[in-house]
Short mmCIF file of C-alpha atoms and ligand atoms in Angstrom, two decimals:
data_model
loop_
_atom_site.label_atom_id
_atom_site.label_comp_id
_atom_site.label_asym_id
_atom_site.label_seq_id
_atom_site.Cartn_x
_atom_site.Cartn_y
_atom_site.Cartn_z
CA UNK A 1 -92.15 32.30 131.17
CA UNK A 2 -91.65 28.18 132.44
CA UNK A 3 -94.13 26.43 130.97
CA UNK A 4 -96.83 25.87 133.92
CA UNK A 5 -97.66 21.83 134.23
CA UNK A 6 -101.51 22.85 133.58
CA UNK A 7 -100.63 24.47 130.36
CA UNK A 8 -99.36 21.48 128.10
CA UNK A 9 -102.28 19.66 126.85
CA UNK A 10 -101.65 17.16 124.29
CA UNK A 11 -101.46 18.20 120.71
CA UNK A 12 -104.46 16.73 119.29
CA UNK A 13 -106.62 18.20 121.39
CA UNK A 14 -104.53 21.70 121.56
CA UNK A 15 -105.79 21.27 117.21
CA UNK A 16 -108.85 20.20 117.88
CA UNK A 17 -109.46 23.08 120.45
CA UNK A 18 -107.46 25.39 117.37
CA UNK A 19 -110.12 24.03 114.51
CA UNK A 20 -113.21 24.90 116.46
CA UNK A 21 -111.63 28.63 116.62
CA UNK A 22 -110.57 28.62 113.07
CA UNK A 23 -114.37 27.18 112.16
CA UNK A 24 -116.20 30.55 113.89
CA UNK A 25 -116.03 33.27 111.56
CA UNK A 26 -116.62 36.35 114.67
CA UNK A 27 -113.17 37.31 115.85
CA UNK A 28 -111.77 34.68 114.41
CA UNK A 29 -108.29 36.61 113.47
CA UNK A 30 -108.11 38.28 116.78
CA UNK A 31 -108.42 34.74 118.74
CA UNK A 32 -106.24 32.52 116.67
CA UNK A 33 -103.76 35.72 117.53
CA UNK A 34 -103.99 35.60 120.69
CA UNK A 35 -103.86 31.35 120.97
CA UNK A 36 -100.50 32.33 119.30
CA UNK A 37 -98.98 33.51 122.32
CA UNK A 38 -100.24 30.69 124.26
CA UNK A 39 -96.69 28.81 123.92
CA UNK A 40 -94.86 27.54 121.91
CA UNK A 41 -96.46 24.22 121.39
CA UNK A 42 -100.34 26.36 120.22
CA UNK A 43 -98.15 28.73 118.51
CA UNK A 44 -96.96 25.53 116.19
CA UNK A 45 -100.59 24.58 115.97
CA UNK A 46 -102.33 28.14 115.39
CA UNK A 47 -100.20 29.60 113.31
CA UNK A 48 -101.19 27.78 109.89
CA UNK A 49 -105.42 28.31 110.75
CA UNK A 50 -104.16 32.49 111.39
CA UNK A 51 -102.42 33.35 108.19
CA UNK A 52 -104.91 30.67 105.81
CA UNK A 53 -106.96 33.72 105.00
CA UNK A 54 -105.79 36.93 106.91
CA UNK A 55 -108.43 40.24 107.62
CA UNK A 56 -106.61 42.82 105.52
CA UNK A 57 -109.05 45.21 104.67
CA UNK A 58 -107.20 48.74 106.48
CA UNK A 59 -103.86 50.28 105.59
CA UNK A 60 -102.15 49.26 109.13
CA UNK A 61 -103.18 45.61 108.19
CA UNK A 62 -101.91 45.80 105.10
CA UNK A 63 -98.56 47.04 105.97
CA UNK A 64 -98.28 44.65 109.30
CA UNK A 65 -98.92 41.48 106.81
CA UNK A 66 -96.81 43.00 104.52
CA UNK A 67 -93.67 43.57 106.87
CA UNK A 68 -94.56 39.71 108.36
CA UNK A 69 -94.85 37.91 105.23
CA UNK A 70 -91.58 40.02 103.52
CA UNK A 71 -89.38 40.97 105.78
CA UNK A 72 -87.36 43.77 104.35
CA UNK A 73 -84.17 43.42 103.34
CA UNK A 74 -82.20 43.17 107.23
CA UNK A 75 -84.86 42.66 109.38
CA UNK A 76 -85.39 39.57 111.81
CA UNK A 77 -87.13 36.26 109.38
CA UNK A 78 -89.58 33.95 111.13
CA UNK A 79 -88.46 30.50 110.65
CA UNK A 80 -91.31 29.08 108.93
CA UNK A 81 -92.91 30.12 105.68
CA UNK A 82 -95.67 32.27 107.16
CA UNK A 83 -96.57 32.73 103.26
CA UNK A 84 -96.89 29.53 102.23
CA UNK A 85 -100.04 29.14 104.60
CA UNK A 86 -101.61 31.74 103.22
CA UNK A 87 -105.21 30.25 100.88
CA UNK A 88 -107.48 33.36 100.71
CA UNK A 89 -105.89 36.95 100.20
CA UNK A 90 -108.14 39.49 99.65
CA UNK A 91 -106.81 42.63 98.51
CA UNK A 92 -110.09 44.52 97.35
CA UNK A 93 -110.51 46.92 100.22
CA UNK A 94 -107.21 48.49 99.39
CA UNK A 95 -106.82 51.15 97.24
CA UNK A 96 -103.49 53.45 97.82
CA UNK A 97 -102.60 51.59 100.83
CA UNK A 98 -99.26 49.07 98.89
CA UNK A 99 -97.79 49.60 95.33
CA UNK A 100 -96.93 47.56 92.00
CA UNK A 101 -93.48 46.18 93.47
CA UNK A 102 -95.25 45.20 97.04
CA UNK A 103 -98.53 43.39 95.41
CA UNK A 104 -95.95 41.49 93.28
CA UNK A 105 -93.86 40.79 95.63
CA UNK A 106 -96.33 39.20 98.47
CA UNK A 107 -98.08 37.32 95.60
CA UNK A 108 -93.97 35.32 95.53
CA UNK A 109 -94.30 35.02 98.51
CA UNK A 110 -97.92 33.09 98.94
CA UNK A 111 -97.42 31.14 95.72
CA UNK A 112 -97.04 28.13 96.71
CA UNK A 113 -100.77 27.63 98.28
CA UNK A 114 -102.68 30.31 97.11
CA UNK A 115 -106.55 29.30 95.80
CA UNK A 116 -108.90 32.04 96.23
CA UNK A 117 -106.86 36.53 95.26
CA UNK A 118 -109.23 39.53 94.61
CA UNK A 119 -106.77 41.81 93.20
CA UNK A 120 -106.36 45.89 94.44
CA UNK A 121 -107.81 48.42 92.34
CA UNK A 122 -104.87 50.70 91.91
CA UNK A 123 -102.16 48.63 92.57
CA UNK A 124 -101.96 45.37 89.70
CA UNK A 125 -100.34 45.86 86.77
CA UNK A 126 -98.94 44.23 83.73
CA UNK A 127 -95.76 44.10 86.39
CA UNK A 128 -97.89 41.80 89.00
CA UNK A 129 -97.94 38.95 85.78
CA UNK A 130 -95.21 37.65 86.06
CA UNK A 131 -96.09 36.42 90.24
CA UNK A 132 -99.54 35.71 89.02
CA UNK A 133 -98.19 33.25 86.67
CA UNK A 134 -96.36 31.26 89.63
CA UNK A 135 -99.74 30.85 91.72
CA UNK A 136 -99.75 27.58 90.65
CA UNK A 137 -102.76 26.35 93.18
CA UNK A 138 -104.99 29.71 92.38
CA UNK A 139 -108.60 28.77 92.11
CA UNK A 140 -110.53 31.64 91.95
CA UNK A 141 -109.27 35.07 90.60
CA UNK A 142 -111.45 37.78 90.49
CA UNK A 143 -109.36 40.88 88.70
CA UNK A 144 -112.89 42.75 88.66
CA UNK A 145 -111.46 45.78 90.03
CA UNK A 146 -108.09 46.15 88.56
CA UNK A 147 -108.17 49.33 86.82
CA UNK A 148 -105.36 48.77 85.09
CA UNK A 149 -106.18 48.14 81.13
CA UNK A 150 -103.60 44.95 80.94
CA UNK A 151 -103.24 43.43 77.25
CA UNK A 152 -105.63 40.24 77.96
CA UNK A 153 -103.12 38.34 76.08
CA UNK A 154 -100.47 39.17 78.14
CA UNK A 155 -103.61 38.72 81.07
CA UNK A 156 -103.99 34.89 79.58
CA UNK A 157 -100.74 33.63 78.81
CA UNK A 158 -99.80 34.55 82.34
CA UNK A 159 -102.70 32.09 83.10
CA UNK A 160 -102.87 29.88 80.75
CA UNK A 161 -101.23 26.61 82.77
CA UNK A 162 -103.24 26.91 85.89
CA UNK A 163 -105.18 23.79 86.15
CA UNK A 164 -107.17 24.64 88.87
CA UNK A 165 -108.67 27.62 88.20
CA UNK A 166 -111.97 27.52 87.93
CA UNK A 167 -113.81 31.36 88.16
CA UNK A 168 -111.96 34.46 87.35
CA UNK A 169 -113.40 37.59 86.55
CA UNK A 170 -111.08 39.63 84.48
CA UNK A 171 -110.26 43.71 85.00
CA UNK A 172 -112.87 46.78 84.17
CA UNK A 173 -111.00 47.53 80.46
CA UNK A 174 -110.67 44.47 79.12
CA UNK A 175 -110.18 44.53 75.32
CA UNK A 176 -112.09 40.72 74.82
CA UNK A 177 -111.51 40.07 70.87
CA UNK A 178 -107.39 40.95 70.47
CA UNK A 179 -106.15 38.46 67.62
CA UNK A 180 -102.67 37.97 69.33
CA UNK A 181 -104.85 35.79 72.26
CA UNK A 182 -106.76 33.40 69.92
CA UNK A 183 -103.21 31.68 70.08
CA UNK A 184 -103.53 31.19 73.78
CA UNK A 185 -104.95 28.64 75.43
CA UNK A 186 -107.52 29.31 77.85
CA UNK A 187 -107.24 27.45 81.64
CA UNK A 188 -108.26 24.08 80.79
CA UNK A 189 -110.78 23.68 83.32
CA UNK A 190 -112.04 27.19 83.75
CA UNK A 191 -116.19 27.09 84.04
CA UNK A 192 -117.12 30.63 84.98
CA UNK A 193 -115.94 33.17 84.01
CA UNK A 194 -116.95 37.72 83.95
CA UNK A 195 -116.00 39.78 81.20
CA UNK A 196 -116.31 44.08 81.32
CA UNK A 197 -114.91 46.38 79.27
CA UNK A 198 -114.82 45.58 75.34
CA UNK A 199 -115.08 43.17 72.47
CA UNK A 200 -115.11 43.80 68.59
CA UNK A 201 -118.69 42.52 67.58
CA UNK A 202 -116.38 41.56 64.05
CA UNK A 203 -114.15 39.08 65.79
CA UNK A 204 -116.77 37.91 68.98
CA UNK A 205 -118.67 35.15 67.34
CA UNK A 206 -115.94 33.64 66.21
CA UNK A 207 -114.26 34.25 70.01
CA UNK A 208 -113.26 30.89 71.00
CA UNK A 209 -114.83 30.79 74.65
CA UNK A 210 -113.14 28.45 78.01
CA UNK A 211 -113.55 24.55 76.53
CA UNK A 212 -115.33 24.32 79.69
CA UNK A 213 -117.04 27.38 80.56
CA UNK A 214 -120.18 27.05 82.10
CA UNK A 215 -121.49 29.85 83.20
CA UNK A 216 -121.05 33.85 82.10
CA UNK A 217 -120.94 37.19 83.45
CA UNK A 218 -121.44 40.36 81.84
CA UNK A 219 -120.59 43.84 83.71
CA UNK A 220 -119.63 46.95 82.73
CA UNK A 221 -119.66 46.10 79.35
CA UNK A 222 -118.88 49.28 77.32
CA UNK A 223 -121.93 48.48 74.84
CA UNK A 224 -124.45 45.97 74.77
CA UNK A 225 -127.20 47.02 72.48
CA UNK A 226 -129.15 43.40 71.02
CA UNK A 227 -126.54 43.91 67.08
CA UNK A 228 -123.34 43.27 69.57
CA UNK A 229 -124.84 40.60 72.73
CA UNK A 230 -126.00 39.18 69.18
CA UNK A 231 -122.95 38.44 68.23
CA UNK A 232 -121.76 37.58 71.45
CA UNK A 233 -124.83 35.20 72.05
CA UNK A 234 -124.92 33.42 68.58
CA UNK A 235 -121.72 31.38 69.36
CA UNK A 236 -122.40 28.03 68.89
CA UNK A 237 -119.51 27.34 71.44
CA UNK A 238 -121.79 29.32 74.12
CA UNK A 239 -125.03 27.80 72.92
CA UNK A 240 -123.73 24.35 73.55
CA UNK A 241 -121.70 24.77 76.69
CA UNK A 242 -123.27 27.87 78.38
CA UNK A 243 -125.58 27.32 81.41
CA UNK A 244 -125.98 30.44 83.46
CA UNK A 245 -126.08 34.01 82.63
CA UNK A 246 -125.85 37.12 84.39
CA UNK A 247 -126.34 40.58 82.25
CA UNK A 248 -125.67 43.07 85.26
CA UNK A 249 -127.29 46.30 85.62
CA UNK A 250 -124.25 47.59 85.58
CA UNK A 251 -123.30 47.27 81.60
CA UNK A 252 -124.07 50.09 79.25
CA UNK A 253 -125.60 50.22 75.85
CA UNK A 254 -128.39 47.08 77.08
CA UNK A 255 -131.80 47.34 75.47
CA UNK A 256 -135.17 45.40 76.24
CA UNK A 257 -134.26 43.85 72.30
CA UNK A 258 -130.64 42.59 74.00
CA UNK A 259 -132.71 41.02 76.07
CA UNK A 260 -135.23 39.22 74.17
CA UNK A 261 -132.56 38.27 71.93
CA UNK A 262 -131.70 36.32 74.68
CA UNK A 263 -133.65 32.56 74.69
CA UNK A 264 -133.84 32.23 70.93
CA UNK A 265 -129.71 31.34 71.00
CA UNK A 266 -129.14 30.49 74.70
CA UNK A 267 -132.42 27.10 75.08
CA UNK A 268 -130.61 24.90 77.14
CA UNK A 269 -129.53 27.96 80.03
CA UNK A 270 -130.63 26.66 83.25
CA UNK A 271 -130.42 30.32 85.09
CA UNK A 272 -131.04 33.50 83.37
CA UNK A 273 -130.59 37.45 85.84
CA UNK A 274 -130.68 39.89 83.44
CA UNK A 275 -131.79 44.20 84.46
CA UNK A 276 -135.25 43.96 85.77
CA UNK A 277 -136.17 47.32 83.23
CA UNK A 278 -134.81 45.80 80.81
CA UNK A 279 -137.60 42.66 79.62
CA UNK A 280 -140.70 44.46 78.10
CA UNK A 281 -144.17 42.67 77.67
CA UNK A 282 -142.10 41.33 74.00
CA UNK A 283 -139.87 39.18 75.77
CA UNK A 284 -142.93 37.21 76.96
CA UNK A 285 -144.74 37.31 74.14
CA UNK A 286 -141.41 35.74 72.33
CA UNK A 287 -141.10 33.13 75.46
CA UNK A 288 -144.60 31.99 75.72
CA UNK A 289 -143.92 31.25 71.27
CA UNK A 290 -141.95 29.01 72.10
CA UNK A 291 -141.44 25.19 71.98
CA UNK A 292 -140.40 23.05 73.54
CA UNK A 293 -140.09 24.96 76.39
CA UNK A 294 -137.07 26.65 77.93
CA UNK A 295 -134.66 24.64 79.82
CA UNK A 296 -134.11 27.68 82.92
CA UNK A 297 -135.01 26.57 86.26
CA UNK A 298 -134.21 29.77 87.69
CA UNK A 299 -135.15 33.55 85.93
CA UNK A 300 -133.92 36.40 87.82
CA UNK A 301 -134.60 40.31 87.43
CA UNK A 302 -131.56 41.86 88.61
CA UNK A 303 -130.36 45.08 89.73
CA UNK A 304 -132.17 47.61 86.80
CA UNK A 305 -129.87 49.41 84.30
CA UNK A 306 -131.32 52.92 84.89
CA UNK A 307 -135.18 52.95 85.65
CA UNK A 308 -136.34 51.82 89.37
CA UNK A 309 -139.26 49.75 87.70
CA UNK A 310 -140.16 47.22 85.96
CA UNK A 311 -142.04 47.28 82.74
CA UNK A 312 -144.70 44.17 82.49
CA UNK A 313 -147.01 42.85 83.60
CA UNK A 314 -147.90 39.94 86.62
CA UNK A 315 -150.05 38.70 83.86
CA UNK A 316 -148.11 38.32 81.44
CA UNK A 317 -144.71 36.76 83.83
CA UNK A 318 -147.25 34.03 84.61
CA UNK A 319 -148.68 33.62 80.91
CA UNK A 320 -144.90 32.60 80.33
CA UNK A 321 -144.58 30.08 83.09
CA UNK A 322 -147.53 28.11 81.69
CA UNK A 323 -146.27 28.05 78.42
CA UNK A 324 -142.39 29.04 77.49
CA UNK A 325 -141.39 29.05 81.03
CA UNK A 326 -142.21 25.44 82.68
CA UNK A 327 -139.62 24.54 84.10
CA UNK A 328 -139.03 27.20 85.75
CA UNK A 329 -138.97 26.94 89.59
CA UNK A 330 -138.12 30.04 91.42
CA UNK A 331 -138.28 33.74 90.37
CA UNK A 332 -136.20 36.41 91.22
CA UNK A 333 -136.36 39.57 92.02
CA UNK A 334 -134.34 42.64 92.84
CA UNK A 335 -135.21 44.51 95.84
CA UNK A 336 -135.29 47.97 94.68
CA UNK A 337 -137.74 46.83 92.30
CA UNK A 338 -140.33 45.47 94.15
CA UNK A 339 -143.43 47.37 95.09
CA UNK A 340 -146.43 46.85 97.20
CA UNK A 341 -148.15 46.33 94.90
CA UNK A 342 -146.09 44.08 93.18
CA UNK A 343 -145.74 42.30 96.79
CA UNK A 344 -148.72 40.76 96.67
CA UNK A 345 -149.03 40.22 92.99
CA UNK A 346 -145.66 37.11 94.22
CA UNK A 347 -148.04 35.42 96.28
CA UNK A 348 -149.60 34.64 92.68
CA UNK A 349 -146.77 33.61 91.28
CA UNK A 350 -145.89 31.28 94.05
CA UNK A 351 -148.16 29.41 93.55
CA UNK A 352 -147.88 29.18 89.64
CA UNK A 353 -144.53 27.72 90.24
CA UNK A 354 -146.08 25.34 92.91
CA UNK A 355 -148.93 23.89 90.58
CA UNK A 356 -146.16 23.81 88.64
CA UNK A 357 -144.19 21.39 90.53
CA UNK A 358 -147.12 19.07 91.13
CA UNK A 359 -147.46 19.21 88.12
CA UNK A 360 -143.59 17.42 87.45
CA UNK A 361 -143.75 15.33 90.03
CA UNK A 362 -146.77 13.76 88.27
CA UNK A 363 -145.92 13.87 85.00
CA UNK A 364 -142.34 11.95 85.76
CA UNK A 365 -143.13 10.79 89.07
CA UNK A 366 -139.90 11.12 90.96
CA UNK A 367 -140.50 15.12 90.75
CA UNK A 368 -137.58 17.13 90.29
CA UNK A 369 -134.07 17.46 93.11
CA UNK A 370 -136.12 17.06 96.55
CA UNK A 371 -133.36 20.49 97.62
CA UNK A 372 -134.90 23.09 94.65
CA UNK A 373 -136.35 25.59 95.97
CA UNK A 374 -139.61 26.95 94.90
CA UNK A 375 -141.63 30.83 94.42
CA UNK A 376 -140.16 33.73 94.51
CA UNK A 377 -137.37 34.80 95.84
CA UNK A 378 -136.12 38.58 96.66
CA UNK A 379 -132.27 39.48 96.50
CA UNK A 380 -129.95 41.66 98.75
C1 NAG B 1 -113.58 39.98 99.03
O1 NAG B 1 -114.51 40.86 99.25
C2 NAG B 1 -114.60 42.06 99.04
C3 NAG B 1 -115.59 42.27 100.39
O2 NAG B 1 -115.71 42.12 101.68
C4 NAG B 1 -116.05 40.77 98.99
O3 NAG B 1 -117.53 41.46 98.27
C5 NAG B 1 -115.60 39.95 97.67
O4 NAG B 1 -116.58 38.94 97.54
C6 NAG B 1 -114.60 38.32 97.97
N1 NAG B 1 -114.04 38.32 97.32
C7 NAG B 1 -113.85 37.41 97.12
C8 NAG B 1 -112.91 36.90 95.67
O5 NAG B 1 -114.30 36.60 98.23
C1 NAG B 2 -116.87 50.68 85.03
O1 NAG B 2 -115.94 50.46 84.09
C2 NAG B 2 -114.95 51.82 83.85
C3 NAG B 2 -113.61 51.64 83.27
O2 NAG B 2 -113.72 51.32 81.62
C4 NAG B 2 -114.51 51.89 85.13
O3 NAG B 2 -114.19 53.62 85.21
C5 NAG B 2 -115.86 51.94 86.45
O4 NAG B 2 -115.84 52.05 87.25
C6 NAG B 2 -116.52 51.10 85.45
N1 NAG B 2 -117.45 50.63 87.05
C7 NAG B 2 -117.91 49.97 87.92
C8 NAG B 2 -119.06 49.80 88.29
O5 NAG B 2 -117.42 48.63 87.96
C1 NAG B 3 -129.72 22.21 73.17
O1 NAG B 3 -129.99 20.52 73.73
C2 NAG B 3 -130.48 19.78 73.39
C3 NAG B 3 -130.20 18.79 73.92
O2 NAG B 3 -129.06 18.61 74.73
C4 NAG B 3 -129.72 20.00 71.35
O3 NAG B 3 -130.46 19.24 71.00
C5 NAG B 3 -129.29 21.37 71.38
O4 NAG B 3 -128.64 21.22 70.18
C6 NAG B 3 -129.08 22.54 72.41
N1 NAG B 3 -128.75 23.60 71.76
C7 NAG B 3 -127.96 24.52 71.19
C8 NAG B 3 -128.42 25.69 71.35
O5 NAG B 3 -126.75 24.19 71.59
C1 NAG B 4 -141.70 50.06 78.22
O1 NAG B 4 -142.17 48.80 77.11
C2 NAG B 4 -143.07 49.09 76.04
C3 NAG B 4 -143.10 47.94 75.30
O2 NAG B 4 -143.96 46.79 75.41
C4 NAG B 4 -141.91 50.42 75.02
O3 NAG B 4 -142.94 51.62 74.11
C5 NAG B 4 -141.94 51.01 76.72
O4 NAG B 4 -141.28 52.88 75.57
C6 NAG B 4 -141.15 50.42 77.77
N1 NAG B 4 -141.20 51.51 78.56
C7 NAG B 4 -140.34 51.74 79.48
C8 NAG B 4 -140.05 53.27 80.39
O5 NAG B 4 -139.09 52.09 78.67
#
């Protein structure tokens, strides 16, 4: 088709239009694809956006994507290096659609600019590590669905030079305290870590955590009894660097005593999320006796481990807010745990949080950050 004169716009205008389309998530991929078909000029302007964060959540989409990015031998190749346009790749929806070698080959193609990667559950294995080790621009790596028991030292080795990596979710059955891993450095900028699987309670107190770690999530750990969690939390390194701790309801062995151990070991946390059903009156007894008050600004009663109900009264929480929790601005509840009765009591909690805020403002003159939220919120 000869290009008609009226379809010729200055490239800057086309780029403007495409970046506008690209910022809108509704039908983003479809619209960008349509833009690529308009003319050569439109194609050149839109193709990088089209491949930037491809939606590959069905088997057929994945197949087309891999055939384009990594064409089979002998097939006609695109002159552009399409893989270099990919910045985010989320393969968490895929189960049987890939294969170990295909996942590895795909990573090899997109390694140049990949910043965010979520691995598929079955086809990311130890054989993917050489390709992963070349994705040096990764910022966020999510291996939480990976089934293969990848030895932790091998994984750590593969990512230890990833200077930009700030967020890492480890595979389901990681054994964290394998001794050989101690010699291998963590990625230097790693701030947020999610661990799953097992650790040796005798080795964990001296475990070397990432030097820049500020946020730790424990999810699907095999035993978070008070003995095990206590030895983990007793690490002096965690005490001084950690600001955010999330203990998910999807852990085994959690007891109310495990939760009770947290305030004494980690008084400087600003965010704490724990399974709502694992908090009982004794948690607030402990907190009421803490001085100075905890640094916590957000306390979340998250998805439960077992029981769909809370085992403490609003009165105990309110008392704690006035004593050991005077820095708290927000209290979150998992929706599942909220009964009609509790919903009416949330107003009371809101009131106390507002009074505390007024008090802080009158004490310091300046108040807290303007943007800080105050009050009760529900978790989706
Ligand atoms: C990948 O997609 C899933 C499902 O939509 C989402 O829950 C997850 O947060 C995504 N992962 C990343 C790293 O963006
Ligand atoms: C927890 O990990 C086990 C393997 O250790 C796995 O089979 C299970 O699916 C995981 N559960 C969740 C909720 O991730
Ligand atoms: C908490 O912070 C205070 C003040 O910065 C510090 O003196 C204390 O050692 C910290 N606590 C822990 C357990 O590291
Ligand atoms: C609720 O907490 C009390 C201690 O405060 C404990 O004895 C009781 O077993 C707990 N109930 C449930 C259902 O966990």
